[in-house]
Amino acid sequence: MLDPELRDLYQEVILDHNKSPRNFKKLETANRTAEGYNPLCGDKIDIFIDVEDGVVKNISFQGSGCAISKASASLMSTIVKGKTVEEAKSLFEKFHNLITGKLDENASIEELGKLAVLAGVKEFPVRVKCASLAWHTMLTALKNENKTVTTE
Ligand code: ZN
């Protein structure tokens, strides 16, 4: 179990990212996009990624949903930006293990940084889907190499 002080801090980070989400916009230069939907909660997320030379040069998202899904997308965007595509995929694995309880949250805090704030969702299976939506969508976008981005 996390100590209560750490839990309060985590709560604050989630509230902050929900209130002022980072990279919350449409990315005009994106060459990878994907749409995510979590019917259990009604969360909807569009991910925009600009990949250049195997590096996530820029990433943004838009959408609507619960506090957890929005905070998770915001945190994901700040952490994945500047990473290589391979690193982004590996972070997805670690994050997924963290929120499904396969990775010890105390051991992983250093490596995952602020992402660890979402470790608490593993106690709530429905929330795991909210927290992982942005990540699954990000992964889909990265694999979607031939998709043409249309500007409507
Ligand atoms: Zn949700």
mmCIF file of C-alpha atoms and ligand atoms in Angstrom:
data_model
loop_
_atom_site.group_PDB
_atom_site.id
_atom_site.type_symbol
_atom_site.label_atom_id
_atom_site.label_comp_id
_atom_site.label_asym_id
_atom_site.label_seq_id
_atom_site.Cartn_x
_atom_site.Cartn_y
_atom_site.Cartn_z
ATOM 1 C CA MET A 1 0.000 0.000 0.000
ATOM 2 C CA LEU A 2 1.093 3.537 -0.678
ATOM 3 C CA ASP A 3 1.361 5.831 2.274
ATOM 4 C CA PRO A 4 -1.515 8.354 2.510
ATOM 5 C CA GLU A 5 0.690 11.364 1.816
ATOM 6 C CA LEU A 6 1.831 9.918 -1.465
ATOM 7 C CA ARG A 7 -1.755 9.061 -2.315
ATOM 8 C CA ASP A 8 -2.809 12.681 -1.740
ATOM 9 C CA LEU A 9 -0.004 13.890 -3.960
ATOM 10 C CA TYR A 10 -1.108 11.491 -6.694
ATOM 11 C CA GLN A 11 -4.667 12.755 -6.383
ATOM 12 C CA GLU A 12 -3.397 16.304 -6.852
ATOM 13 C CA VAL A 13 -1.445 15.422 -9.991
ATOM 14 C CA ILE A 14 -4.515 13.768 -11.513
ATOM 15 C CA LEU A 15 -6.739 16.741 -10.668
ATOM 16 C CA ASP A 16 -4.167 19.139 -12.090
ATOM 17 C CA HIS A 17 -3.814 17.262 -15.388
ATOM 18 C CA ASN A 18 -7.586 16.970 -15.669
ATOM 19 C CA LYS A 19 -8.081 20.680 -15.085
ATOM 20 C CA SER A 20 -5.206 21.825 -17.311
ATOM 21 C CA PRO A 21 -4.420 18.974 -19.702
ATOM 22 C CA ARG A 22 -1.047 19.251 -21.442
ATOM 23 C CA ASN A 23 -0.817 18.982 -25.231
ATOM 24 C CA PHE A 24 -4.608 19.211 -25.508
ATOM 25 C CA LYS A 25 -5.058 20.310 -29.120
ATOM 26 C CA LYS A 26 -5.092 19.049 -32.662
ATOM 27 C CA LEU A 27 -1.586 18.632 -34.059
ATOM 28 C CA GLU A 28 -1.563 19.923 -37.632
ATOM 29 C CA THR A 29 1.817 18.344 -38.413
ATOM 30 C CA ALA A 30 0.767 14.850 -37.261
ATOM 31 C CA ASN A 31 1.622 11.941 -39.546
ATOM 32 C CA ARG A 32 0.064 9.318 -37.249
ATOM 33 C CA THR A 33 -3.407 9.509 -35.794
ATOM 34 C CA ALA A 34 -5.812 7.155 -34.075
ATOM 35 C CA GLU A 35 -9.156 7.338 -32.405
ATOM 36 C CA GLY A 36 -9.911 5.652 -29.102
ATOM 37 C CA TYR A 37 -13.217 4.917 -27.444
ATOM 38 C CA ASN A 38 -13.996 3.327 -24.100
ATOM 39 C CA PRO A 39 -17.704 2.373 -24.186
ATOM 40 C CA LEU A 40 -17.700 1.330 -20.515
ATOM 41 C CA CYS A 41 -17.230 4.923 -19.418
ATOM 42 C CA GLY A 42 -17.866 6.926 -22.586
ATOM 43 C CA ASP A 43 -14.297 8.231 -22.883
ATOM 44 C CA LYS A 44 -13.271 9.374 -26.364
ATOM 45 C CA ILE A 45 -9.743 10.301 -27.364
ATOM 46 C CA ASP A 46 -8.041 11.308 -30.605
ATOM 47 C CA ILE A 47 -4.275 11.014 -30.602
ATOM 48 C CA PHE A 48 -2.038 12.980 -32.965
ATOM 49 C CA ILE A 49 1.637 12.098 -33.342
ATOM 50 C CA ASP A 50 4.397 13.575 -35.445
ATOM 51 C CA VAL A 51 7.028 10.852 -35.915
ATOM 52 C CA GLU A 52 10.329 11.779 -37.498
ATOM 53 C CA ASP A 53 13.322 9.426 -37.852
ATOM 54 C CA GLY A 54 11.812 6.981 -35.368
ATOM 55 C CA VAL A 55 11.293 9.651 -32.717
ATOM 56 C CA VAL A 56 8.036 11.019 -31.337
ATOM 57 C CA LYS A 57 8.764 14.617 -32.189
ATOM 58 C CA ASN A 58 5.394 15.861 -31.051
ATOM 59 C CA ILE A 59 2.207 14.383 -29.651
ATOM 60 C CA SER A 60 -1.158 15.803 -28.727
ATOM 61 C CA PHE A 61 -4.681 14.670 -27.992
ATOM 62 C CA GLN A 62 -8.265 15.803 -28.034
ATOM 63 C CA GLY A 63 -11.410 14.292 -26.688
ATOM 64 C CA SER A 64 -13.806 14.097 -23.828
ATOM 65 C CA GLY A 65 -14.079 11.752 -20.923
ATOM 66 C CA CYS A 66 -13.657 11.240 -17.217
ATOM 67 C CA ALA A 67 -10.876 12.766 -15.106
ATOM 68 C CA ILE A 68 -8.796 9.589 -15.167
ATOM 69 C CA SER A 69 -8.856 9.209 -18.951
ATOM 70 C CA LYS A 70 -7.995 12.855 -19.509
ATOM 71 C CA ALA A 71 -5.238 12.980 -16.890
ATOM 72 C CA SER A 72 -3.778 9.754 -18.228
ATOM 73 C CA ALA A 73 -3.726 11.093 -21.808
ATOM 74 C CA SER A 74 -2.123 14.322 -20.618
ATOM 75 C CA LEU A 75 0.556 12.495 -18.618
ATOM 76 C CA MET A 76 1.174 10.069 -21.468
ATOM 77 C CA SER A 77 1.729 12.928 -23.922
ATOM 78 C CA THR A 78 4.279 14.658 -21.693
ATOM 79 C CA ILE A 79 6.198 11.436 -21.085
ATOM 80 C CA VAL A 80 6.194 10.022 -24.617
ATOM 81 C CA LYS A 81 7.185 13.293 -26.309
ATOM 82 C CA GLY A 82 10.821 13.144 -27.382
ATOM 83 C CA LYS A 83 11.086 9.378 -26.891
ATOM 84 C CA THR A 84 11.859 6.955 -29.688
ATOM 85 C CA VAL A 85 9.015 4.822 -31.015
ATOM 86 C CA GLU A 86 10.625 1.777 -29.361
ATOM 87 C CA GLU A 87 10.862 3.567 -26.010
ATOM 88 C CA ALA A 88 7.209 4.612 -26.317
ATOM 89 C CA LYS A 89 6.200 0.993 -26.900
ATOM 90 C CA SER A 90 8.251 -0.154 -23.933
ATOM 91 C CA LEU A 91 6.678 2.541 -21.713
ATOM 92 C CA PHE A 92 3.263 1.287 -22.790
ATOM 93 C CA GLU A 93 4.190 -2.212 -21.567
ATOM 94 C CA LYS A 94 5.438 -0.918 -18.230
ATOM 95 C CA PHE A 95 2.452 1.332 -17.725
ATOM 96 C CA HIS A 96 0.078 -1.494 -18.544
ATOM 97 C CA ASN A 97 1.827 -3.786 -16.067
ATOM 98 C CA LEU A 98 1.657 -1.028 -13.450
ATOM 99 C CA ILE A 99 -2.090 -0.412 -13.702
ATOM 100 C CA THR A 100 -2.938 -4.102 -13.877
ATOM 101 C CA GLY A 101 -0.904 -4.765 -10.738
ATOM 102 C CA LYS A 102 1.874 -6.760 -12.398
ATOM 103 C CA LEU A 103 4.519 -4.208 -11.494
ATOM 104 C CA ASP A 104 5.194 -2.990 -7.998
ATOM 105 C CA GLU A 105 4.266 0.681 -7.802
ATOM 106 C CA ASN A 106 6.991 1.552 -5.302
ATOM 107 C CA ALA A 107 9.682 -0.110 -7.373
ATOM 108 C CA SER A 108 8.535 1.581 -10.554
ATOM 109 C CA ILE A 109 8.070 5.163 -9.414
ATOM 110 C CA GLU A 110 11.545 6.218 -10.416
ATOM 111 C CA GLU A 111 11.339 4.705 -13.853
ATOM 112 C CA LEU A 112 7.815 5.780 -14.655
ATOM 113 C CA GLY A 113 7.947 9.142 -12.980
ATOM 114 C CA LYS A 114 4.592 10.823 -12.713
ATOM 115 C CA LEU A 115 2.852 7.921 -14.420
ATOM 116 C CA ALA A 116 2.983 6.152 -11.079
ATOM 117 C CA VAL A 117 0.172 8.446 -9.918
ATOM 118 C CA LEU A 118 -2.182 6.211 -11.881
ATOM 119 C CA ALA A 119 -1.122 3.042 -10.074
ATOM 120 C CA GLY A 120 -4.147 3.376 -7.798
ATOM 121 C CA VAL A 121 -6.555 2.499 -10.597
ATOM 122 C CA LYS A 122 -5.587 -1.160 -10.398
ATOM 123 C CA GLU A 123 -8.005 -1.450 -7.489
ATOM 124 C CA PHE A 124 -10.819 -0.452 -9.850
ATOM 125 C CA PRO A 125 -11.034 -2.645 -12.987
ATOM 126 C CA VAL A 126 -13.358 -0.221 -14.799
ATOM 127 C CA ARG A 127 -10.876 2.600 -14.225
ATOM 128 C CA VAL A 128 -8.047 0.544 -15.694
ATOM 129 C CA LYS A 129 -9.780 0.928 -19.064
ATOM 130 C CA CYS A 130 -10.053 4.690 -18.570
ATOM 131 C CA ALA A 131 -6.371 4.981 -17.687
ATOM 132 C CA SER A 132 -5.155 2.762 -20.530
ATOM 133 C CA LEU A 133 -7.329 4.221 -23.318
ATOM 134 C CA ALA A 134 -4.861 6.930 -24.338
ATOM 135 C CA TRP A 135 -2.009 4.411 -24.289
ATOM 136 C CA HIS A 136 -3.773 1.872 -26.476
ATOM 137 C CA THR A 137 -4.704 4.674 -28.863
ATOM 138 C CA MET A 138 -1.115 5.958 -28.908
ATOM 139 C CA LEU A 139 0.148 2.467 -29.761
ATOM 140 C CA THR A 140 -2.417 2.102 -32.556
ATOM 141 C CA ALA A 141 -1.357 5.460 -33.972
ATOM 142 C CA LEU A 142 2.325 4.472 -33.918
ATOM 143 C CA LYS A 143 1.590 1.272 -35.850
ATOM 144 C CA ASN A 144 -0.561 3.118 -38.331
ATOM 145 C CA GLU A 145 2.250 4.160 -40.641
ATOM 146 C CA ASN A 146 0.338 4.528 -43.869
ATOM 147 C CA LYS A 147 -2.619 6.435 -42.659
ATOM 148 C CA THR A 148 -3.101 9.709 -44.429
ATOM 149 C CA VAL A 149 -4.019 12.593 -42.217
ATOM 150 C CA THR A 150 -6.843 14.631 -43.663
ATOM 151 C CA THR A 151 -7.479 18.191 -42.701
ATOM 152 C CA GLU A 152 -11.194 18.687 -42.875
HETATM 153 ZN ZN ZN B 1 -13.389 6.941 -17.968
#
